[in-house]
Amino acid sequence: VLTRIDHVGIAVRDLDRAVELYERRLGVRVTAREKVVTEGVEVAMIPLGESRVELLSPLGADSPLTKFLEQRGEALHHVAYHTADVDAALTVARSAGAEVATDRSRPGAHGTRIGFIHPKSLCGVLTELVQDDGQPRS
Ligand code: CO
């Protein structure tokens, strides 16, 4: 069961510049930054009520995000839905014919577990599933 939109991910080339732009032009505040080495990205989180905006930039040329930015430029990158059980949601999606990036959830930023569903399975939108692991939300 998906309970809400956890965050939307926005691909940016320069994280410092993006943070400055979003804070100044929208009046929002980044409260946490983290390098997620396993995903090849650095993220900056902007909390907004029950949801967040996640600005993400590649950590290196071999990051999957580098290819995305070359092909699409800065753009909406993914939509993330909150669920109590990422593995169960991945199983439902897979059994319904969706292509999942990995069969099992894996660690994400800020003490979460995450999974991804391929954009071609959901009308062109890379879809992330997110589950808290009980740590405080940033
Ligand atoms: Co995300």
PDB file of C-alpha atoms in Angstrom, residues 34-43 57-60 62-64 106-110 114:
ATOM      1  CA  GLU A  34      24.023  13.439   2.033  1.00  0.00           C
ATOM      2  CA  LYS A  35      26.307  11.614  -0.386  1.00  0.00           C
ATOM      3  CA  VAL A  36      24.683   8.309  -1.312  1.00  0.00           C
ATOM      4  CA  VAL A  37      27.741   6.572  -2.716  1.00  0.00           C
ATOM      5  CA  THR A  38      25.863   3.370  -3.593  1.00  0.00           C
ATOM      6  CA  GLU A  39      23.587   5.392  -5.907  1.00  0.00           C
ATOM      7  CA  GLY A  40      26.338   7.676  -7.215  1.00  0.00           C
ATOM      8  CA  VAL A  41      24.541  10.836  -6.119  1.00  0.00           C
ATOM      9  CA  GLU A  42      24.605  13.631  -3.579  1.00  0.00           C
ATOM     10  CA  VAL A  43      21.157  14.709  -2.401  1.00  0.00           C
ATOM     11  CA  SER A  57      23.491  15.677  -8.522  1.00  0.00           C
ATOM     12  CA  PRO A  58      25.957  13.046  -9.776  1.00  0.00           C
ATOM     13  CA  LEU A  59      29.022  12.194  -7.676  1.00  0.00           C
ATOM     14  CA  GLY A  60      31.111  11.349 -10.730  1.00  0.00           C
ATOM     15  CA  ASP A  62      30.213   7.066 -13.949  1.00  0.00           C
ATOM     16  CA  SER A  63      27.037   7.966 -12.049  1.00  0.00           C
ATOM     17  CA  PRO A  64      23.816   6.910 -13.824  1.00  0.00           C
ATOM     18  CA  ARG A 106      18.297  -1.488  -0.638  1.00  0.00           C
ATOM     19  CA  PRO A 107      19.542   1.265   1.699  1.00  0.00           C
ATOM     20  CA  GLY A 108      18.745   4.829   0.579  1.00  0.00           C
ATOM     21  CA  ALA A 109      19.495   8.273   1.963  1.00  0.00           C
ATOM     22  CA  HIS A 110      18.764   9.240   5.561  1.00  0.00           C
ATOM     23  CA  ILE A 114      14.315   2.106  -1.336  1.00  0.00           C
TER      24      ILE A 114
END
